[in-house]
Amino acid sequence: MATRVVCYGLGPIGISIARLAVAHPGVQVVGAIDIDPHKIGRDLGELLGSEPSGVIVRAGAADVLRESHPEIVLHATSSSLAAVAPQLQACIAAGADVVSTCEELSYPWSAQPQLASDLDIAARAADVTLLGAGVNPGYAMDALPIMLTAVCADVRAVRVLRVVDAAQRRGPLQRKIGAGLTPAEFAQRVHEGTVRHVGLPESLHMIAAALGWQLDAGDDTIMPVMAERSIITEHVTVSADQVAGVRQVTRGYVADREVITLELRMYVGAPDPQDTIEIDGTPPLRMTIAGGIHGDIATAAIVVNAIPGVRRAESGLLSMADIPLVHYW
Amino acid sequence: MATRVVCYGLGPIGISIARLAVAHPGVQVVGAIDIDPHKIGRDLGELLGSEPSGVIVRAGAADVLRESHPEIVLHATSSSLAAVAPQLQACIAAGADVVSTCEELSYPWSAQPQLASDLDIAARAADVTLLGAGVNPGYAMDALPIMLTAVCADVRAVRVLRVVDAAQRRGPLQRKIGAGLTPAEFAQRVHEGTVRHVGLPESLHMIAAALGWQLDAGDDTIMPVMAERSIITEHVTVSADQVAGVRQVTRGYVADREVITLELRMYVGAPDPQDTIEIDGTPPLRMTIAGGIHGDIATAAIVVNAIPGVRRAESGLLSMADIPLVHYW
């Protein structure tokens, strides 16, 4: 029996998710929700550039959820947990499990404990599971390093380095990391909170919780990476005196010891893209994925791949560290 | 509340497991079972070279299990599922979850479906969980590649290469892989089934099951690796015309296409030890752990680290791909 799925949010990532969901033999897409006037009323299949699906995109989430009886909602609307909480509550009220790309949902217990608790209580009461999923946060800098510690008799520190050449990624991402800004504009955006990667603190706290570490302190530093030469991508032009993107480092400490270090370098023209994880433990481990995990397609994939694990998991607000191993299915 | 644990089997791996279990704040070791006359009647702590634990090693498994009320048994007696099945049934009858290093238990559904089914039914009836765990099988060549596919929208093939320099491992392992034999002796041992790595076919079928692949064919080839120069380890002496260890390759096919390739090179003096996983998928991934995962301490660690996931998991005979993410705790 195929799992009944509603696609909630049809921006670039939501469209990628819907494309994978529609094509998956284990999934039956029974509803689609988006508020974009250009999408409302259109057939989802047509919107995906494939054959008509019989599923019409509608704006009224409550109506779609009530009428289509989804077992699970694939949700991709916003990075902000405060913004999506009412949407998630509507899914919970409809009795559906949820996998969401909302970055702040990946591990919200530290930054937004009240919202996390409210969602957890509601999900348990409705006997549904809520999961924040994605490549980063949700995998490359948290679930994967957590899983690597499975073979360790002791872990003293976890260090993760993710290098992404943003030139190979979608336009909104290039703009989100400040590519093409002057240093002053970049500083202003950082101050406003509009230039940053959402999720590093969530990854930090997911790792700490899994390993049973009570962090005494943490910090999060965001710096511009300046272009060394002019770079022209499909989406932006960056001259040699402009910002190419970000370098963000999040650290967690127990006593005065740095036990978790998460470094993300995401800029256009970044050389040697990679995901590298070092476990300072017994035994020590050093894992590298040369080229790195390509985020856009991978984020859509992990959301769809999380479906079986979420369907089997206990109820409540869970993280990737709580559910059965997620894998391609 | 610490989890009540019985350690069943106190050979080299069982002793390593017991040492980690006794030291773990989340574990209370309440019983110890072994049939070695030199161990029976001794205090487990003393056997571990640490302070007395108050737990006396006994041979009567049924008595220990009945009297000590374990929540979980850490089992390490044999690679053979047929040999350990009665022991596992005794644990199930005592109402205890089990994590076992029995290699053939890691994914027994293909090679020994009747034994697997019997154990699964018994475990479900008793509402306990049964898991085969270890580095290989159980992690390096199955659970880890399975987890890497989480970010893939499509997977066409999985290739795993594990290179182990057996000179750095325990003596029994060096002898098990045939180090120091003549080619004729090696061929004879392969024929008898005493020289081989137990677990590659189990890993193959665990991967195929997780990815939903019905394999049409599979093969398993075992070859000697000859020493190129004489090698002296703490445990064996290998001259230049003798066997240094094994190269074993297990393949799985869908139609005529090789979709899973697991290659294990384990010999004294093997250069460039590593665990490398290639996912031929969308996106493609290539992961390397330089130096590889050191098996002896790692196997003991993963058994202890599996405790929380097994305690939370549904009942029945499960694999590493079924339970919540295993990690250091």
XYZ file of C-alpha atoms in Angstrom:
658
model
C 0.000 0.000 0.000
C 1.410 3.352 -0.991
C 1.678 5.979 1.759
C -0.795 8.874 1.381
C 1.226 12.104 1.188
C 0.398 15.802 1.072
C 3.053 18.194 -0.255
C 2.905 21.401 1.764
C 4.945 24.215 0.183
C 5.993 24.261 -3.455
C 9.004 26.578 -3.587
C 12.200 25.254 -5.212
C 12.826 22.618 -2.503
C 9.121 21.753 -2.202
C 8.926 21.209 -5.947
C 11.948 18.892 -5.811
C 10.334 16.959 -2.975
C 7.039 16.718 -4.869
C 8.845 15.480 -7.987
C 10.479 12.639 -6.038
C 7.269 11.862 -4.149
C 5.128 11.656 -7.288
C 7.646 9.327 -8.937
C 8.028 7.049 -5.889
C 6.101 3.756 -6.086
C 5.674 3.720 -2.305
C 3.994 7.137 -2.269
C 0.597 8.368 -3.373
C 0.429 12.168 -3.430
C -3.128 13.043 -2.404
C -2.874 16.791 -1.924
C -0.728 19.872 -2.561
C -0.673 23.180 -0.714
C 0.890 26.504 -1.711
C -0.068 30.151 -1.345
C 1.541 31.385 -4.586
C -1.273 32.761 -6.790
C 0.605 31.469 -9.847
C 0.408 27.935 -8.515
C -3.035 27.809 -6.932
C -5.522 25.941 -9.092
C -2.913 24.250 -11.239
C -2.425 20.509 -11.511
C 0.619 19.392 -9.514
C 1.870 17.147 -12.313
C 1.700 19.994 -14.779
C 3.575 22.246 -12.325
C 6.287 19.583 -12.148
C 6.522 19.494 -15.921
C 5.164 15.971 -16.093
C 1.788 14.445 -16.863
C -1.359 15.610 -15.024
C -1.684 14.044 -11.566
C -5.275 14.912 -10.721
C -3.990 16.762 -7.641
C -4.826 20.466 -7.727
C -2.688 22.945 -5.782
C -4.782 24.789 -3.208
C -4.059 27.512 -0.670
C -6.382 26.334 2.074
C -4.202 24.010 4.118
C -6.910 23.024 6.591
C -9.280 22.034 3.793
C -6.668 20.014 1.908
C -5.533 18.230 5.061
C -9.095 17.425 6.132
C -10.274 16.238 2.727
C -7.242 14.254 1.557
C -6.532 12.206 4.723
C -2.733 12.139 4.408
C -0.720 9.702 6.498
C 2.241 12.050 6.231
C 2.861 15.636 5.165
C 6.090 16.663 3.423
C 6.437 20.258 4.534
C 8.740 22.897 2.992
C 7.659 26.473 3.559
C 10.081 28.365 5.827
C 13.232 28.140 7.954
C 11.525 29.822 10.905
C 9.927 27.559 13.483
C 7.735 30.370 14.791
C 6.410 30.912 11.278
C 5.684 27.255 10.584
C 4.404 26.177 14.011
C 0.731 26.894 13.168
C 1.154 24.978 9.881
C 2.650 22.020 11.746
C -0.171 22.159 14.312
C -2.685 21.956 11.449
C -0.935 18.814 10.163
C -0.918 17.314 13.663
C -4.619 18.134 14.061
C -5.253 16.248 10.818
C -3.592 13.179 12.349
C -0.661 13.203 9.924
C 3.014 12.576 10.554
C 5.197 15.419 9.277
C 8.650 15.623 7.728
C 9.625 19.271 7.411
C 12.610 21.062 5.887
C 12.205 23.840 8.467
C 15.823 24.125 9.640
C 14.899 25.306 13.114
C 12.748 22.189 13.615
C 15.747 19.849 13.252
C 16.573 20.233 16.935
C 14.563 23.075 18.491
C 14.847 22.028 22.145
C 17.646 24.454 23.014
C 16.810 27.607 21.039
C 13.004 27.427 21.284
C 12.112 25.043 24.116
C 8.556 26.294 24.576
C 7.625 25.898 20.905
C 9.358 22.520 20.849
C 7.486 21.342 23.905
C 4.120 22.565 22.567
C 4.651 20.680 19.309
C 5.905 17.578 21.101
C 2.889 17.473 23.414
C 0.465 18.004 20.539
C 2.155 15.319 18.426
C 2.097 12.784 21.255
C -1.541 13.528 21.980
C -2.405 12.946 18.313
C -0.060 9.919 18.129
C 1.874 11.378 15.215
C 5.577 11.964 14.607
C 7.179 15.279 13.743
C 10.657 15.399 12.192
C 12.838 18.195 10.883
C 14.914 16.749 8.035
C 17.416 17.997 5.524
C 21.070 17.691 4.607
C 22.212 20.551 6.784
C 20.883 20.665 9.418
C 19.658 17.090 9.724
C 22.413 14.994 8.226
C 25.867 16.159 7.107
C 26.816 18.037 10.272
C 24.791 16.147 12.883
C 23.182 12.750 12.116
C 26.218 11.496 10.185
C 28.784 12.483 12.836
C 26.450 11.088 15.506
C 26.295 7.776 13.644
C 30.084 7.663 13.292
C 30.405 7.603 17.086
C 28.570 4.243 17.135
C 31.917 2.436 16.999
C 33.553 4.525 19.733
C 34.168 3.382 23.285
C 34.856 6.994 24.191
C 34.353 10.353 22.468
C 36.306 13.417 23.546
C 35.434 15.828 20.709
C 33.572 16.042 17.388
C 34.797 18.293 14.578
C 32.918 18.781 11.321
C 33.986 20.777 8.281
C 31.601 21.307 5.386
C 32.845 23.170 2.326
C 30.262 24.052 -0.321
C 31.011 25.740 -3.622
C 27.893 27.891 -3.784
C 28.494 28.556 -7.498
C 27.032 25.108 -8.125
C 23.911 25.762 -6.081
C 20.613 27.536 -6.668
C 20.348 31.316 -6.924
C 18.445 31.981 -3.680
C 21.199 30.215 -1.754
C 23.902 32.317 -3.421
C 22.074 35.466 -2.433
C 21.324 34.169 1.085
C 25.038 33.754 1.813
C 25.737 37.326 0.678
C 27.514 36.640 -2.612
C 28.111 39.951 -4.423
C 27.664 42.200 -1.368
C 30.221 44.735 -0.171
C 31.760 44.022 3.216
C 29.626 46.805 4.728
C 26.430 45.423 3.237
C 27.391 41.959 4.489
C 27.977 43.252 8.017
C 24.594 44.971 7.919
C 22.842 41.775 6.781
C 24.568 39.758 9.490
C 23.415 42.351 11.998
C 19.835 42.026 10.699
C 20.133 38.246 10.810
C 19.320 37.851 7.113
C 22.749 36.559 6.107
C 23.422 33.357 7.956
C 23.085 29.643 7.575
C 20.166 28.503 9.687
C 20.940 25.308 11.481
C 24.454 25.156 12.889
C 23.322 25.748 16.497
C 20.600 23.128 15.965
C 23.237 20.638 14.772
C 25.412 21.501 17.773
C 22.647 20.761 20.243
C 21.519 17.614 18.414
C 25.043 16.195 18.713
C 25.396 17.226 22.345
C 22.048 15.666 23.257
C 22.819 12.400 21.469
C 26.197 12.057 23.173
C 24.752 13.043 26.550
C 26.881 16.173 26.858
C 25.652 19.153 28.867
C 27.240 22.117 27.101
C 28.356 24.871 29.444
C 28.821 27.396 26.654
C 28.544 27.788 22.936
C 29.334 30.419 20.359
C 28.465 31.070 16.760
C 30.682 33.235 14.563
C 29.859 34.362 11.048
C 32.463 35.948 8.791
C 32.507 37.035 5.174
C 34.783 35.243 2.720
C 36.097 37.807 0.235
C 36.398 36.937 -3.430
C 40.046 36.674 -4.460
C 39.131 37.152 -8.103
C 35.928 38.069 -9.917
C 33.461 35.217 -10.245
C 30.412 35.076 -12.488
C 27.778 32.438 -11.814
C 24.430 31.854 -13.475
C 22.842 33.926 -10.725
C 25.313 36.518 -9.382
C 28.416 38.425 -10.328
C 31.035 38.852 -7.647
C 33.972 41.189 -8.189
C 37.300 40.820 -6.454
C 36.493 43.321 -3.714
C 33.125 41.794 -2.867
C 31.888 39.076 -0.601
C 31.886 35.540 -2.077
C 29.949 33.989 0.798
C 30.213 32.948 4.423
C 32.388 31.107 6.851
C 30.416 30.198 9.947
C 31.811 28.397 12.987
C 29.717 27.111 15.862
C 31.429 25.750 18.948
C 30.266 23.965 22.057
C 32.203 23.706 25.314
C 32.124 21.466 28.346
C 33.962 23.236 31.154
C 36.535 25.157 29.093
C 37.116 22.391 26.604
C 35.889 22.769 23.007
C 34.058 19.477 22.460
C 32.091 20.267 19.296
C 33.304 22.369 16.372
C 31.100 22.832 13.329
C 32.581 24.855 10.492
C 30.677 25.701 7.350
C 32.378 27.402 4.411
C 29.841 28.235 1.766
C 30.899 30.613 -0.961
C 31.034 30.901 -4.709
C 34.320 29.478 -5.947
C 35.132 27.567 -2.734
C 37.896 25.109 -3.637
C 37.854 21.445 -2.630
C 34.199 21.012 -1.578
C 33.954 18.306 1.056
C 32.298 16.953 4.146
C 34.891 15.951 6.705
C 34.108 14.571 10.140
C 36.705 13.939 12.811
C 35.835 12.018 15.923
C 38.461 12.463 18.614
C 37.640 9.216 20.341
C 38.582 5.600 20.981
C 39.145 4.632 18.231
C 39.697 7.976 16.464
C 37.919 8.366 13.126
C 38.370 10.696 10.189
C 35.777 10.486 7.442
C 35.787 12.490 4.236
C 33.238 12.739 1.476
C 35.254 14.296 -1.334
C 33.195 16.797 -3.304
C 30.727 16.964 -0.428
C 27.045 16.096 -0.357
C 25.202 18.185 -2.922
C 22.537 19.894 -0.866
C 19.594 20.685 -3.138
C 18.719 17.287 -4.562
C 19.932 15.635 -1.360
C 17.560 17.651 0.831
C 14.580 16.644 -1.285
C 15.785 13.035 -1.236
C 16.248 12.795 2.507
C 12.743 14.155 3.111
C 11.203 11.426 0.966
C 13.610 8.806 2.326
C 12.586 9.687 5.889
C 9.014 8.522 5.278
C 9.388 4.838 6.319
C 11.376 5.665 9.458
C 8.917 8.343 10.518
C 5.958 6.041 9.899
C 7.572 3.406 12.161
C 8.850 5.781 14.853
C 7.259 6.500 18.192
C 5.107 9.644 18.396
C 6.265 13.122 19.338
C 8.776 15.681 18.103
C 11.812 13.614 17.149
C 15.187 14.301 15.572
C 17.163 12.336 12.993
C 19.027 10.750 15.918
C 15.780 9.240 17.256
C 14.227 7.467 14.282
C 15.147 4.199 12.551
C 18.053 4.585 10.130
C 17.006 6.734 7.182
C 18.017 5.350 3.786
C 16.994 5.258 0.157
C 13.898 3.122 -0.382
C 18.046 4.290 36.147
C 20.889 2.167 34.871
C 19.971 -0.653 32.485
C 20.337 -4.141 33.995
C 22.761 -6.103 31.805
C 24.018 -9.683 31.700
C 27.287 -10.368 29.870
C 26.986 -13.731 28.105
C 30.333 -14.999 26.790
C 33.686 -13.784 28.092
C 36.147 -14.543 25.294
C 38.345 -11.665 24.036
C 35.416 -9.705 22.552
C 33.098 -10.553 25.461
C 35.727 -9.325 27.920
C 36.046 -6.043 25.987
C 32.272 -5.652 26.044
C 32.128 -6.397 29.766
C 34.882 -3.869 30.459
C 32.937 -1.100 28.672
C 29.640 -2.177 30.251
C 31.009 -2.203 33.808
C 32.489 1.283 33.303
C 29.337 2.773 31.747
C 27.231 4.915 34.099
C 24.071 3.906 32.226
C 24.679 0.200 32.758
C 24.474 -2.057 35.781
C 26.042 -5.463 35.109
C 23.955 -7.943 37.103
C 25.261 -11.250 35.779
C 28.032 -12.919 33.788
C 27.998 -16.224 31.938
C 30.886 -18.282 30.558
C 31.699 -21.973 30.308
C 35.485 -21.662 30.656
C 36.486 -23.543 33.833
C 39.207 -20.947 34.416
C 36.584 -18.193 34.579
C 33.709 -19.894 36.395
C 33.451 -18.796 40.013
C 35.636 -15.723 39.580
C 34.500 -12.171 40.193
C 33.892 -10.374 36.890
C 35.735 -7.254 38.019
C 38.759 -9.277 38.987
C 38.651 -11.027 35.582
C 38.662 -7.579 33.941
C 41.690 -6.558 35.970
C 39.708 -3.992 37.932
C 38.113 -3.907 41.346
C 35.696 -6.649 42.480
C 32.198 -6.167 41.067
C 30.228 -8.599 43.190
C 29.196 -10.399 39.983
C 30.429 -13.995 39.881
C 30.940 -15.712 36.510
C 28.723 -18.790 36.243
C 28.203 -21.453 33.588
C 24.494 -21.998 34.079
C 22.923 -19.503 31.691
C 19.343 -20.318 32.598
C 20.020 -19.814 36.303
C 21.865 -16.524 35.805
C 19.168 -15.181 33.480
C 16.354 -16.208 35.820
C 17.969 -14.887 38.975
C 19.451 -11.605 37.721
C 16.448 -10.221 35.788
C 18.428 -8.503 33.016
C 16.723 -5.978 30.758
C 19.280 -6.764 28.085
C 21.889 -9.426 27.425
C 25.184 -8.588 25.684
C 25.979 -11.867 23.970
C 29.345 -12.876 22.483
C 29.898 -16.603 22.209
C 30.038 -17.765 18.564
C 29.745 -16.743 14.911
C 27.351 -19.584 14.166
C 23.636 -18.847 14.416
C 22.785 -22.534 14.735
C 25.161 -22.772 17.693
C 23.824 -19.693 19.476
C 20.099 -20.049 18.733
C 19.369 -22.024 21.949
C 21.326 -19.429 23.939
C 19.315 -16.620 22.343
C 16.074 -18.493 23.036
C 17.054 -18.716 26.710
C 17.545 -14.920 26.780
C 14.200 -14.384 25.073
C 12.519 -16.731 27.546
C 13.956 -14.611 30.352
C 12.262 -11.555 28.822
C 15.520 -9.822 27.949
C 16.479 -7.873 24.846
C 19.677 -9.186 23.251
C 22.568 -7.574 21.405
C 24.787 -10.307 20.023
C 28.103 -10.290 18.189
C 27.054 -13.492 16.373
C 27.939 -12.493 12.799
C 25.290 -14.690 11.236
C 22.603 -12.962 13.327
C 23.301 -9.566 11.716
C 20.961 -10.378 8.836
C 20.007 -14.083 8.872
C 16.853 -13.857 6.746
C 18.493 -15.008 3.515
C 20.955 -17.692 4.607
C 18.931 -19.193 7.471
C 15.312 -18.095 7.071
C 13.833 -20.786 9.307
C 16.102 -20.009 12.255
C 15.530 -16.283 11.681
C 11.779 -16.720 11.635
C 11.769 -18.887 14.772
C 13.784 -16.288 16.666
C 11.653 -13.440 15.343
C 8.414 -15.112 16.381
C 9.755 -15.958 19.829
C 11.074 -12.414 20.324
C 7.772 -10.845 19.291
C 5.821 -13.172 21.571
C 8.044 -12.192 24.478
C 8.019 -8.507 23.444
C 11.795 -8.336 23.291
C 14.249 -7.171 20.625
C 17.047 -9.238 19.135
C 19.910 -7.533 17.291
C 23.122 -8.799 15.715
C 25.701 -6.016 16.089
C 29.340 -5.502 15.322
C 31.623 -3.509 13.064
C 31.645 -6.041 10.275
C 29.011 -7.285 9.752
C 26.710 -4.704 11.330
C 28.296 -1.381 10.511
C 31.255 -0.715 8.205
C 30.005 -2.678 5.187
C 26.218 -2.431 5.683
C 24.674 0.054 8.152
C 27.069 2.855 7.180
C 26.598 2.478 3.392
C 22.851 2.138 3.983
C 22.847 5.406 5.916
C 24.843 7.163 3.195
C 21.992 6.499 0.748
C 19.710 8.683 2.901
C 20.607 11.695 0.761
C 20.106 9.938 -2.577
C 17.130 10.411 -4.873
C 18.253 7.313 -6.745
C 20.757 4.519 -6.101
C 22.115 2.369 -8.911
C 24.913 0.541 -7.114
C 26.742 0.324 -3.798
C 30.435 -0.534 -3.606
C 32.317 -1.021 -0.350
C 36.017 -1.670 0.143
C 37.390 -2.470 3.571
C 41.140 -2.917 3.958
C 42.370 -4.163 7.326
C 46.004 -4.625 8.292
C 45.576 -7.772 10.347
C 49.034 -7.295 11.890
C 47.421 -4.726 14.169
C 44.640 -7.072 15.285
C 44.316 -9.865 17.807
C 45.983 -13.262 17.320
C 42.833 -15.357 16.763
C 41.870 -13.079 13.882
C 45.302 -13.428 12.270
C 45.005 -17.201 12.413
C 41.359 -17.135 11.251
C 42.337 -15.388 8.015
C 45.024 -17.991 7.337
C 48.133 -15.915 8.011
C 51.186 -18.168 7.881
C 49.548 -21.023 5.955
C 50.882 -22.470 2.719
C 48.659 -21.975 -0.323
C 47.649 -25.650 -0.151
C 46.749 -25.398 3.528
C 44.773 -22.242 2.808
C 42.827 -23.943 -0.006
C 42.063 -26.841 2.328
C 40.787 -24.484 5.067
C 38.632 -22.595 2.587
C 37.230 -25.936 1.445
C 36.439 -26.834 5.073
C 34.922 -23.390 5.618
C 37.248 -22.561 8.492
C 39.092 -19.766 6.687
C 36.655 -17.063 5.784
C 35.236 -13.857 7.103
C 31.754 -14.537 8.412
C 29.378 -11.779 7.485
C 29.842 -10.512 3.929
C 26.740 -12.319 2.593
C 24.804 -11.037 5.613
C 25.909 -7.466 4.798
C 24.944 -7.980 1.163
C 21.414 -9.040 2.044
C 21.000 -6.337 4.684
C 21.825 -3.672 2.087
C 19.570 -5.238 -0.539
C 16.652 -5.469 1.899
C 17.040 -1.872 3.053
C 17.138 -0.537 -0.499
C 14.233 -2.748 -1.570
C 16.292 -4.699 -4.088
C 15.399 -8.288 -4.959
C 18.731 -9.848 -5.828
C 18.577 -12.323 -8.696
C 22.013 -13.732 -8.000
C 24.966 -13.366 -5.699
C 28.441 -14.781 -5.415
C 31.127 -14.911 -2.771
C 34.772 -15.414 -3.704
C 37.593 -15.979 -1.281
C 41.227 -15.795 -2.337
C 44.534 -15.910 -0.499
C 46.765 -12.852 -0.468
C 50.378 -14.015 -0.604
C 53.031 -12.288 1.476
C 55.427 -10.323 -0.712
C 58.051 -10.333 2.029
C 58.353 -12.045 5.398
C 56.278 -10.480 8.141
C 56.558 -11.129 11.866
C 53.707 -10.043 14.112
C 53.227 -10.568 17.830
C 51.191 -13.661 16.994
C 52.358 -15.215 13.710
C 55.353 -15.385 11.426
C 54.629 -15.260 7.714
C 57.399 -15.995 5.247
C 57.443 -14.682 1.705
C 55.988 -17.841 0.180
C 53.099 -18.064 2.639
C 49.608 -16.669 2.897
C 49.288 -13.236 4.529
C 45.486 -13.307 4.717
C 42.355 -13.097 2.620
C 40.697 -11.114 -0.084
C 36.983 -11.833 -0.129
C 34.512 -10.322 -2.588
C 30.757 -10.704 -2.342
C 28.576 -9.494 -5.188
C 24.856 -9.079 -5.690
C 23.099 -8.782 -9.037
C 19.736 -7.499 -10.256
C 19.155 -8.924 -13.716
C 22.756 -9.100 -14.956
C 23.812 -5.870 -13.342
C 26.208 -5.907 -10.369
C 24.430 -3.642 -7.887
C 26.318 -4.452 -4.672
C 30.045 -5.140 -4.390
C 31.599 -5.793 -1.005
C 35.341 -6.339 -0.957
C 37.249 -7.162 2.173
C 41.040 -7.304 2.169
C 42.311 -8.514 5.506
C 45.910 -9.560 5.750
C 49.017 -8.914 7.758
C 50.902 -6.014 6.239
C 47.991 -4.700 4.151
C 48.958 -1.192 3.059
C 46.623 1.794 3.327
C 43.926 0.414 5.665
C 40.626 2.125 4.933
C 36.871 1.937 4.720
C 35.657 3.330 1.418
C 32.035 3.455 0.340
C 30.893 4.488 -3.115
C 27.247 5.138 -3.808
C 26.544 5.237 -7.536
C 23.458 7.364 -7.179
C 21.907 10.803 -7.477
C 23.909 12.502 -6.099
C 26.938 10.192 -6.255
C 28.880 9.846 -3.010
C 32.352 8.619 -2.170
C 33.223 8.344 1.504
C 36.555 7.302 2.934
C 37.638 6.639 6.479
C 41.420 6.739 6.196
C 43.037 4.109 8.386
C 39.716 2.294 8.606
C 37.606 1.513 11.634
C 39.628 -0.525 14.112
C 37.529 -3.610 14.624
C 38.267 -5.034 18.055
C 37.535 -2.092 20.335
C 34.896 -0.840 17.885
C 32.927 -4.102 18.016
C 32.792 -3.984 21.803
C 31.810 -0.306 21.640
C 28.992 -0.736 19.145
C 27.459 -3.537 21.230
C 27.290 -1.296 24.297
C 26.253 1.713 22.205
C 23.354 -0.280 20.732
C 21.702 -0.615 24.147
C 19.518 2.555 24.065
C 18.328 1.959 20.486
C 17.473 -1.678 21.193
C 15.644 -0.748 24.389
C 13.516 1.735 22.392
C 12.985 -0.412 19.299
C 9.936 -2.465 18.446
C 10.085 -6.166 19.309
C 11.327 -8.968 17.056
C 14.522 -9.888 15.246
C 15.829 -6.572 13.896
C 18.913 -5.430 12.034
C 21.033 -2.297 12.424
C 18.935 -0.768 9.635
C 15.775 -1.096 11.736
C 16.622 0.471 15.063
C 17.045 4.129 16.060
C 20.440 5.542 15.132
C 23.156 3.873 17.181
C 25.698 6.269 18.671
C 28.034 6.733 21.603
C 26.123 7.445 24.798
